PDB file of C-alpha atoms in Angstrom:
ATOM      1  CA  UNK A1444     -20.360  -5.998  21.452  1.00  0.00           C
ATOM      2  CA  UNK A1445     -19.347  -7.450  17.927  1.00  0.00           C
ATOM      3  CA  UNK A1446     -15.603  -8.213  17.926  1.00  0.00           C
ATOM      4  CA  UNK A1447     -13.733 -10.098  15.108  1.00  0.00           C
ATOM      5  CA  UNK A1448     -10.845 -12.307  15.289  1.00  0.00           C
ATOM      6  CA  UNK A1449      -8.343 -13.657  12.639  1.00  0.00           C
ATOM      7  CA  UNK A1450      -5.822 -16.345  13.494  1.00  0.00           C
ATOM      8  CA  UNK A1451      -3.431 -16.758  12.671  1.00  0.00           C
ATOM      9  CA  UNK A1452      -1.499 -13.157  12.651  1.00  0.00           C
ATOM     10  CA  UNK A1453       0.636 -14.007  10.233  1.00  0.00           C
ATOM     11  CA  UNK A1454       1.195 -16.844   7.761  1.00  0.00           C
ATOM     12  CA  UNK A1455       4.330 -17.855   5.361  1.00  0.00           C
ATOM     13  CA  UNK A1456       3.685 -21.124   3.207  1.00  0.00           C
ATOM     14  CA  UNK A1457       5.603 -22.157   0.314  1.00  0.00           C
ATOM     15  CA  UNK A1458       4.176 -21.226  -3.325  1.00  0.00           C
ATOM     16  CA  UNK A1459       1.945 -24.215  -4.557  1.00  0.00           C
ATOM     17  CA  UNK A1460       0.628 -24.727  -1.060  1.00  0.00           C
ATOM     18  CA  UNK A1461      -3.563 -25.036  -0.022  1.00  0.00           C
ATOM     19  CA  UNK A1462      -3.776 -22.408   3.034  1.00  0.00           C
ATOM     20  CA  UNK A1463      -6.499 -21.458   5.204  1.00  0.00           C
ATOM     21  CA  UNK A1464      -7.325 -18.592   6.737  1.00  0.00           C
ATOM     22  CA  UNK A1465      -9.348 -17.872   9.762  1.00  0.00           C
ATOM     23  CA  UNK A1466     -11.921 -15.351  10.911  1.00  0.00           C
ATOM     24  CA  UNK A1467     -13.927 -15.688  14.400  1.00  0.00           C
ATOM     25  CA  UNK A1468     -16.759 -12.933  15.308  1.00  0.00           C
ATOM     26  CA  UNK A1469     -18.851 -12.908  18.829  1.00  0.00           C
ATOM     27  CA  UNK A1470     -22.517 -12.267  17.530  1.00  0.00           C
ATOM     28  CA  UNK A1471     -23.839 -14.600  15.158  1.00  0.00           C
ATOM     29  CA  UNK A1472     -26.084 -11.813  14.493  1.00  0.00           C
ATOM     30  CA  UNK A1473     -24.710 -10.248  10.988  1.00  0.00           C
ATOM     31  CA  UNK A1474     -25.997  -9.048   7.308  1.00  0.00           C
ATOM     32  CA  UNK A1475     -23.175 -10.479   6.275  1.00  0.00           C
ATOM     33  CA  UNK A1476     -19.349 -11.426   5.877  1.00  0.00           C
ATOM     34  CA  UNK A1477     -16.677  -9.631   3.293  1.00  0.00           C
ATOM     35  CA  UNK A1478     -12.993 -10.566   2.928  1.00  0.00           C
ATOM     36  CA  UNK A1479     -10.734  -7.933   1.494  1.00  0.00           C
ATOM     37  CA  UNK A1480      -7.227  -7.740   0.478  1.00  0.00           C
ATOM     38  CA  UNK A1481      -4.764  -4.604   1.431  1.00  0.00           C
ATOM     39  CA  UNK A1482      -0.906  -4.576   0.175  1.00  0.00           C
ATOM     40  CA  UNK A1483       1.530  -2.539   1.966  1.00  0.00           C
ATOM     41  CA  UNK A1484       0.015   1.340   2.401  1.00  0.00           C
ATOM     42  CA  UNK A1485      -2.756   0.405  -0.171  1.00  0.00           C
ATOM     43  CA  UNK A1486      -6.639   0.609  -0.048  1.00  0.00           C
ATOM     44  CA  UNK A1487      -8.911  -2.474   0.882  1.00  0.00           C
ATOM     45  CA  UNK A1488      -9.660  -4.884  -1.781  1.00  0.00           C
ATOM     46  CA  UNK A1489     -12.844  -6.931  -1.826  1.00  0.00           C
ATOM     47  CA  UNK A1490     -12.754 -10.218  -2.144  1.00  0.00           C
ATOM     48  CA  UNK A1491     -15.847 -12.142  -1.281  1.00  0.00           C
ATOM     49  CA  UNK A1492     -19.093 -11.214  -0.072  1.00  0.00           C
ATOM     50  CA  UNK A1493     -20.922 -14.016   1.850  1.00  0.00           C
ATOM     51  CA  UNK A1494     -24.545 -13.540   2.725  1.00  0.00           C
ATOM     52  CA  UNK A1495     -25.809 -14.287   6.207  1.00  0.00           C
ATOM     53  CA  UNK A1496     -28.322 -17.454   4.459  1.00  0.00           C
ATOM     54  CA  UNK A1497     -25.127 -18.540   2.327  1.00  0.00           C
ATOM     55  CA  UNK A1498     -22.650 -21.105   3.295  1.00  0.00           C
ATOM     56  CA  UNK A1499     -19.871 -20.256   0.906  1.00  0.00           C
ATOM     57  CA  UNK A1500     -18.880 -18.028  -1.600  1.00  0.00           C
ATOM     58  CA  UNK A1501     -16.099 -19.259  -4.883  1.00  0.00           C
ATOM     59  CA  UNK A1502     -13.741 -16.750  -7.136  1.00  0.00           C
ATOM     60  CA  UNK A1503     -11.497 -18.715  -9.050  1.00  0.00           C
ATOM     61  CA  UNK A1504      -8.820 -19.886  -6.088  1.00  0.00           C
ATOM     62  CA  UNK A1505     -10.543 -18.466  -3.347  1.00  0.00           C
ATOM     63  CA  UNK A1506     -13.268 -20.143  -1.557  1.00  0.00           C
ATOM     64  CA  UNK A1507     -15.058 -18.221   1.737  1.00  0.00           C
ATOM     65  CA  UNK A1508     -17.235 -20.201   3.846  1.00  0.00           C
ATOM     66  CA  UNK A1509     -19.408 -19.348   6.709  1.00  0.00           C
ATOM     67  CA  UNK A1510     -20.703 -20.720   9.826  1.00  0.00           C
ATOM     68  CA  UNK A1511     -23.004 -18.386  11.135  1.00  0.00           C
ATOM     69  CA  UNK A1512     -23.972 -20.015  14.192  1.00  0.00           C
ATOM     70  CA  UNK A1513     -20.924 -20.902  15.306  1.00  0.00           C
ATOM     71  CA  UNK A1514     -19.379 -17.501  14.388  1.00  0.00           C
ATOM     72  CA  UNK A1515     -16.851 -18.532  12.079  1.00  0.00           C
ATOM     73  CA  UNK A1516     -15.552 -18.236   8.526  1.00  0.00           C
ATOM     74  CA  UNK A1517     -12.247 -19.361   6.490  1.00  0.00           C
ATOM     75  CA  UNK A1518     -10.929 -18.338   3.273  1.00  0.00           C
ATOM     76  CA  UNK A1519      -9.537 -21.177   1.379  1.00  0.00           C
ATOM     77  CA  UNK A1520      -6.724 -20.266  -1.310  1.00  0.00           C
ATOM     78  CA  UNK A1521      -5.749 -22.471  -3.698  1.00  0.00           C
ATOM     79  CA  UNK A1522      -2.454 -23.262  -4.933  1.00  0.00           C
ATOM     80  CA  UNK A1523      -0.716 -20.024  -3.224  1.00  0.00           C
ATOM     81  CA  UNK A1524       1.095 -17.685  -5.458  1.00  0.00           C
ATOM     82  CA  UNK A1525       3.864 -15.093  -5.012  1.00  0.00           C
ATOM     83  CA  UNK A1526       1.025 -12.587  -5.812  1.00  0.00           C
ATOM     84  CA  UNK A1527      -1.040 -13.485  -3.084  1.00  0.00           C
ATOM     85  CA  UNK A1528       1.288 -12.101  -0.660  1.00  0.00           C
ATOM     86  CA  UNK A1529      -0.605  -9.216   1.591  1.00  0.00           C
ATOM     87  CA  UNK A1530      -2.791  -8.862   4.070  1.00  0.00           C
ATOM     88  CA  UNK A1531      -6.160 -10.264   4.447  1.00  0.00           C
ATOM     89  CA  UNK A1532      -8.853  -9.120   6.290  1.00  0.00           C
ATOM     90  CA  UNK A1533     -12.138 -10.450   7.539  1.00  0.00           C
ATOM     91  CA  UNK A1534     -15.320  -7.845   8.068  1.00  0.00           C
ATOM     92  CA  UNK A1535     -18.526  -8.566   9.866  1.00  0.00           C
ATOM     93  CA  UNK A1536     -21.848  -6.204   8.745  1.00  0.00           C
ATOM     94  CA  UNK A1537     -23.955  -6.798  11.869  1.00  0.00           C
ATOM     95  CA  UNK A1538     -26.482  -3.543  10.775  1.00  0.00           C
ATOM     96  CA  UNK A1539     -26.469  -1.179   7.612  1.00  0.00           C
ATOM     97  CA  UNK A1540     -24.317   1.462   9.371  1.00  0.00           C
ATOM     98  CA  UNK A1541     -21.494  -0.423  10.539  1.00  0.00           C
ATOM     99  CA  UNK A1542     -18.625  -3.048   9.411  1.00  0.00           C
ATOM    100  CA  UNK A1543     -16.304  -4.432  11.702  1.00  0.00           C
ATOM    101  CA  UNK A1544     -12.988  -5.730  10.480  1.00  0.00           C
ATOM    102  CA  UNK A1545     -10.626  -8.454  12.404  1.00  0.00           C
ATOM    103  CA  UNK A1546      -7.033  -7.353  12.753  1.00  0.00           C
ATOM    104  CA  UNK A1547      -5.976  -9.157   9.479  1.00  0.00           C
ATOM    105  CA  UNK A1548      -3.795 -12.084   8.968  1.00  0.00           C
ATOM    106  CA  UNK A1549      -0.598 -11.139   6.855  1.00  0.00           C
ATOM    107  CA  UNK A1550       0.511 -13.962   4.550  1.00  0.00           C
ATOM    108  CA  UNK A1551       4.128 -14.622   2.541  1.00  0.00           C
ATOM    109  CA  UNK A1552       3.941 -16.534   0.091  1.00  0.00           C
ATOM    110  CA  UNK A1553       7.635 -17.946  -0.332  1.00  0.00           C
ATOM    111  CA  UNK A1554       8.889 -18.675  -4.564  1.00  0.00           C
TER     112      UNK A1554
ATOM    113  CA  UNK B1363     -16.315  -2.207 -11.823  1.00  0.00           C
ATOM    114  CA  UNK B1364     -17.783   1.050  -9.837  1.00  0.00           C
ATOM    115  CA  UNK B1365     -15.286   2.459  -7.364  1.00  0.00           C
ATOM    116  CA  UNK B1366     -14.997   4.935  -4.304  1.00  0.00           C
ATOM    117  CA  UNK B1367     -12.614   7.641  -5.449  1.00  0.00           C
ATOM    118  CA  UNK B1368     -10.970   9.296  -2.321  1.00  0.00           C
ATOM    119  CA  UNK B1369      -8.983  13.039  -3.021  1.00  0.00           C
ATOM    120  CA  UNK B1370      -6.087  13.212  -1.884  1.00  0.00           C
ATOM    121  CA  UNK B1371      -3.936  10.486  -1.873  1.00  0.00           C
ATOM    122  CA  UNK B1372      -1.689  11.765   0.607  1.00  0.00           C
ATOM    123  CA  UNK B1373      -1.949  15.208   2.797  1.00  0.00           C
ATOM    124  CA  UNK B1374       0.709  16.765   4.819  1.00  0.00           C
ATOM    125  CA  UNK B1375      -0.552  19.211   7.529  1.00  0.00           C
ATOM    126  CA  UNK B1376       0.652  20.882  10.349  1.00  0.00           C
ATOM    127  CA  UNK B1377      -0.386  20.499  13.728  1.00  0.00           C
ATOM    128  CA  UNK B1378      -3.479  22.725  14.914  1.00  0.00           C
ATOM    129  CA  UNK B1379      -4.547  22.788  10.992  1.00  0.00           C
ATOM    130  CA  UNK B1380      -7.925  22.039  10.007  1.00  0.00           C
ATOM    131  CA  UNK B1381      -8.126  19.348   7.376  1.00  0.00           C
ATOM    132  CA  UNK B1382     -11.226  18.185   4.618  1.00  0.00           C
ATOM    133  CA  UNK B1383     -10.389  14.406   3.198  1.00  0.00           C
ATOM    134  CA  UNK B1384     -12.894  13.969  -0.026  1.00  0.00           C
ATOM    135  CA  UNK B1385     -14.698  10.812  -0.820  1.00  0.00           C
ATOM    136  CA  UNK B1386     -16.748  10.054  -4.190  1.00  0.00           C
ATOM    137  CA  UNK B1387     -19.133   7.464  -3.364  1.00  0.00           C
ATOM    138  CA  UNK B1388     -20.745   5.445  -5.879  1.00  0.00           C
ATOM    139  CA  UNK B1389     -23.751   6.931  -7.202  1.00  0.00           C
ATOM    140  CA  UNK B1390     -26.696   4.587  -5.903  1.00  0.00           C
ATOM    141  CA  UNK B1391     -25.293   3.760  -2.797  1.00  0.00           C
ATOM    142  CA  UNK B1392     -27.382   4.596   0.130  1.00  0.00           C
ATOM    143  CA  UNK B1393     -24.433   4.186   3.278  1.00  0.00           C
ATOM    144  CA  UNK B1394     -21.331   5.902   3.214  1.00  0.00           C
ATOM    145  CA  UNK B1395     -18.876   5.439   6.233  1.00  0.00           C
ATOM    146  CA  UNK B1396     -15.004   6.596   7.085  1.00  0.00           C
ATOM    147  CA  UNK B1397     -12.811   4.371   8.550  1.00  0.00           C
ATOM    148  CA  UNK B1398      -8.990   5.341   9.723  1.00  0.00           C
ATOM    149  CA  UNK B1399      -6.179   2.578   9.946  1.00  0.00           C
ATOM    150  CA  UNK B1400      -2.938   3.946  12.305  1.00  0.00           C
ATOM    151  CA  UNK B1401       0.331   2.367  10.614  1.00  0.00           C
ATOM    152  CA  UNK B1402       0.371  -1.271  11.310  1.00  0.00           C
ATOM    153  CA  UNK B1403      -2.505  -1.107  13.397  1.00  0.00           C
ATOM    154  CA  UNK B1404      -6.475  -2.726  12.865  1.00  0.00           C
ATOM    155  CA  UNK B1405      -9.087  -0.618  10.706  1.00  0.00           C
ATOM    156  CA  UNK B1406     -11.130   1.314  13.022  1.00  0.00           C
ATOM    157  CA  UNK B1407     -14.583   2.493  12.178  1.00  0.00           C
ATOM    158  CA  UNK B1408     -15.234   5.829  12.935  1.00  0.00           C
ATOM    159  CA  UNK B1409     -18.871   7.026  11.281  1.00  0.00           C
ATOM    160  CA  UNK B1410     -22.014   6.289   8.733  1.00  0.00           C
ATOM    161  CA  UNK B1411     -23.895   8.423   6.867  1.00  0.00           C
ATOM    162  CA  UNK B1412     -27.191   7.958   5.724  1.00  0.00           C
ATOM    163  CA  UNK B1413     -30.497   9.897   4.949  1.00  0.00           C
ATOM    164  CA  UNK B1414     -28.017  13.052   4.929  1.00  0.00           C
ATOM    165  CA  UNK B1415     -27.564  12.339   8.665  1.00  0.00           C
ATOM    166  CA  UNK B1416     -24.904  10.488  10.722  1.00  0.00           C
ATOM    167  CA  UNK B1417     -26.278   7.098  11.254  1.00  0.00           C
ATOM    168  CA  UNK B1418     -23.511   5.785  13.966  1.00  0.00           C
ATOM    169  CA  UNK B1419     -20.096   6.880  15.331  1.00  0.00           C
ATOM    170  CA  UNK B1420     -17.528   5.520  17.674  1.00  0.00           C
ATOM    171  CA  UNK B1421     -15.729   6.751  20.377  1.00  0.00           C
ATOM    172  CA  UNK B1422     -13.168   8.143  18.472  1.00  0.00           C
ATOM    173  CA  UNK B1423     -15.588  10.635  16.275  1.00  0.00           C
ATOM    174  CA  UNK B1424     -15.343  13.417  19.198  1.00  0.00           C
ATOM    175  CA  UNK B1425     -16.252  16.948  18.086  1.00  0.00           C
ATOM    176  CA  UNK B1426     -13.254  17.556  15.983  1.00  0.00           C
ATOM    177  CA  UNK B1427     -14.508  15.528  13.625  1.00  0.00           C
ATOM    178  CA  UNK B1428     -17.402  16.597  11.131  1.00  0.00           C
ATOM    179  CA  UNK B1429     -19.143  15.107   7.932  1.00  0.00           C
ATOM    180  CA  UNK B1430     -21.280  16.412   5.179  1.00  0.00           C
ATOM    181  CA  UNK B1431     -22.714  15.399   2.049  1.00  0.00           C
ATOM    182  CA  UNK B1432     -22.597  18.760   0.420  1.00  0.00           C
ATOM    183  CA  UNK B1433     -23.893  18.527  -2.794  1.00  0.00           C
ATOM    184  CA  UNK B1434     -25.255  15.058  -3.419  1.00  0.00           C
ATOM    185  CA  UNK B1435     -22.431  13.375  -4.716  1.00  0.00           C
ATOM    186  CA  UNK B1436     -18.982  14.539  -2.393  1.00  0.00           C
ATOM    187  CA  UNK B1437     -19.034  13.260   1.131  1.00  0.00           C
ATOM    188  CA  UNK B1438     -16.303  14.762   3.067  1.00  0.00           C
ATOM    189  CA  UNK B1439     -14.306  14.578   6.420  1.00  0.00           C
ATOM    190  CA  UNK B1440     -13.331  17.496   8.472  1.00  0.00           C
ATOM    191  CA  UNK B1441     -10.933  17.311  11.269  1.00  0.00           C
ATOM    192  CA  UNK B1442     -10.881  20.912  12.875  1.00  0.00           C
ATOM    193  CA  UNK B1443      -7.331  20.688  14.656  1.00  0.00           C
ATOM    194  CA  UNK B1444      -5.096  17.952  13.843  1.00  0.00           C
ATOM    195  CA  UNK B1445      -2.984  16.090  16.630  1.00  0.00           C
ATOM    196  CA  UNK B1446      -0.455  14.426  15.801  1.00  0.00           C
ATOM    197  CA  UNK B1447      -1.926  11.284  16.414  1.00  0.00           C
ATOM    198  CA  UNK B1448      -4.469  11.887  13.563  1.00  0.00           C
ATOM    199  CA  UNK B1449      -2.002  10.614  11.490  1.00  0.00           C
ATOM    200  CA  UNK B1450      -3.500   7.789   9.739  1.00  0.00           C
ATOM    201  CA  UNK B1451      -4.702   6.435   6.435  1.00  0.00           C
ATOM    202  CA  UNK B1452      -8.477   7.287   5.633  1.00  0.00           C
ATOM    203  CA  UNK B1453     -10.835   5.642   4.317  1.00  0.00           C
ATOM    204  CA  UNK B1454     -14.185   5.870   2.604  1.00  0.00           C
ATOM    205  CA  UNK B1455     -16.820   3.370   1.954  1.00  0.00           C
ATOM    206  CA  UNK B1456     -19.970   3.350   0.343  1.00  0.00           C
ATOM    207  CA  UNK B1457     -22.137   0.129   0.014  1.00  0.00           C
ATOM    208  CA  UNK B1458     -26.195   0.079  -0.357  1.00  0.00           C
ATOM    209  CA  UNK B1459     -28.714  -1.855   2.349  1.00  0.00           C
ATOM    210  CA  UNK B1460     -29.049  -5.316   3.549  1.00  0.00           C
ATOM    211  CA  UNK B1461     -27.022  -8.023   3.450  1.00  0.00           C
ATOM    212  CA  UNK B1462     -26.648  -8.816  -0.528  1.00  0.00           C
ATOM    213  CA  UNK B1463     -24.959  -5.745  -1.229  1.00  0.00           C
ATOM    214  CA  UNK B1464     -20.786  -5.364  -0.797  1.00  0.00           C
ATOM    215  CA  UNK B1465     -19.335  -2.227   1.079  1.00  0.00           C
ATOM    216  CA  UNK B1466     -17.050  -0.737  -1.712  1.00  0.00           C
ATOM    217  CA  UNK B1467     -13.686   0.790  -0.409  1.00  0.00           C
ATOM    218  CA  UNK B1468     -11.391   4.030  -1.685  1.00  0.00           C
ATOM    219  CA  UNK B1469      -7.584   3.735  -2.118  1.00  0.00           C
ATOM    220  CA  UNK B1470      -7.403   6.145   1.135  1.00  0.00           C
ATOM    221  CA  UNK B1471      -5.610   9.192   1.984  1.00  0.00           C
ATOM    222  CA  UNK B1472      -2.756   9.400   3.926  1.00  0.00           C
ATOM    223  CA  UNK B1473      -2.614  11.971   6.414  1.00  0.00           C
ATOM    224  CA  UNK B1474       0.679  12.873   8.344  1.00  0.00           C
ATOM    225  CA  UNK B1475       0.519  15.533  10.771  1.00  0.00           C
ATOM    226  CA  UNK B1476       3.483  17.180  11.859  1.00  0.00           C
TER     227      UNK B1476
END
């Protein structure tokens, strides 16, 4: 059974400051890998779509990599902003008819 | 950009009530799921829809919950009696096949049962 993970839970880092986020799933086995974005009571945001044969994916500060066979992905942000403050979660498409999201990792970014 | 429009944004029922949350899809997409995210708590998938059938559902998809596709371009979610714990956000999806394509999300609706 396909289960994500996302560590950590939550994040605060002052604004200006590199972070990295993590995402973990159990079967290497997937289509491919989406990170999304969701503020407070809002809809779900996508970010970057990696493909199962790509390594890493770029949009302007963000940067998503994936290691397939080791089950693992970050998302790299750049030079954090106020802005960036919300949740972000990680999403594993092991068939067509099903994604499977990790519990999210809410970040703060601090002025 | 194409989007997933979802109608309402937020729906107040009572208890008992039978509900219909509407979903827009985008036009060429072939997959079209529902998810549902409890306040504070981890989106949880709950169906997919494909062919004009129901491709997969989980646990929580018991019979009170329905779908249909009724006229090629609304996809819909009934819940027959709402509990209260049906409160939740909801939301659709539609994405296309294979791995190159993104699942696109809806803003959700917010369902409170009382």
């Amino acid at each position: 059974k396909q289960e994500v993970t996302q560590i950590p839970a939550a994040l605060s880092v002052p604004e200006g400051e590199n972070l990295v986020l993590n995402c973990s799933f159990t079967d290497s086995a997937i289509y491919n890998l989406q990170w999304f974005r969701q503020d407070p009571g809002k809809g779900l945001t996508s970010l970057l779509l990696i493909q199962s044969s790509q390594r890493e994916q770029t949009s302007g500060r963000l940067n998503a990599s994936l290691d397939k066979s080791s089950g693992r992905s970050t998302l790299y942000i750049a030079a954090s902003q106020p802005g960036d403050s919300a949740t972000y979660l990680c999403a594993v498409r092991p068939r067509d008819d099903k994604i499977i999201f990790g519990k999210g990792t809410r970040l703060h970014i601090l002025p | 950009e194409p989007e997933v429009t979802q109608t309402p944004s937020h729906q107040v029922t009572q208890m008992g009530q039978e509900v219909i949350l509407r979903c827009v899809p985008i036009s060429n997409h072939l997959y079209f799921y529902w998810y549902r995210q409890i306040l504070g708590q981890k989106v949880e998938f709950l169906v997919s829809f494909y062919n004009n059938e129901i491709s997969e559902k989980s646990e929580i998809f018991d019979d009170q919950f329905s779908v249909e596709r009724p006229d090629g371009s609304n996809f819909t979610l009934k819940i027959r009696s709402t509990k209260l714990e049906d409160s939740a956000m909801y939301f659709c999806a539609s994405s296309g096949t294979g791995g190159v394509t993104e699942a696109f999300f809806g803003q959700g609706t917010r369902l409170t049962v009382v």
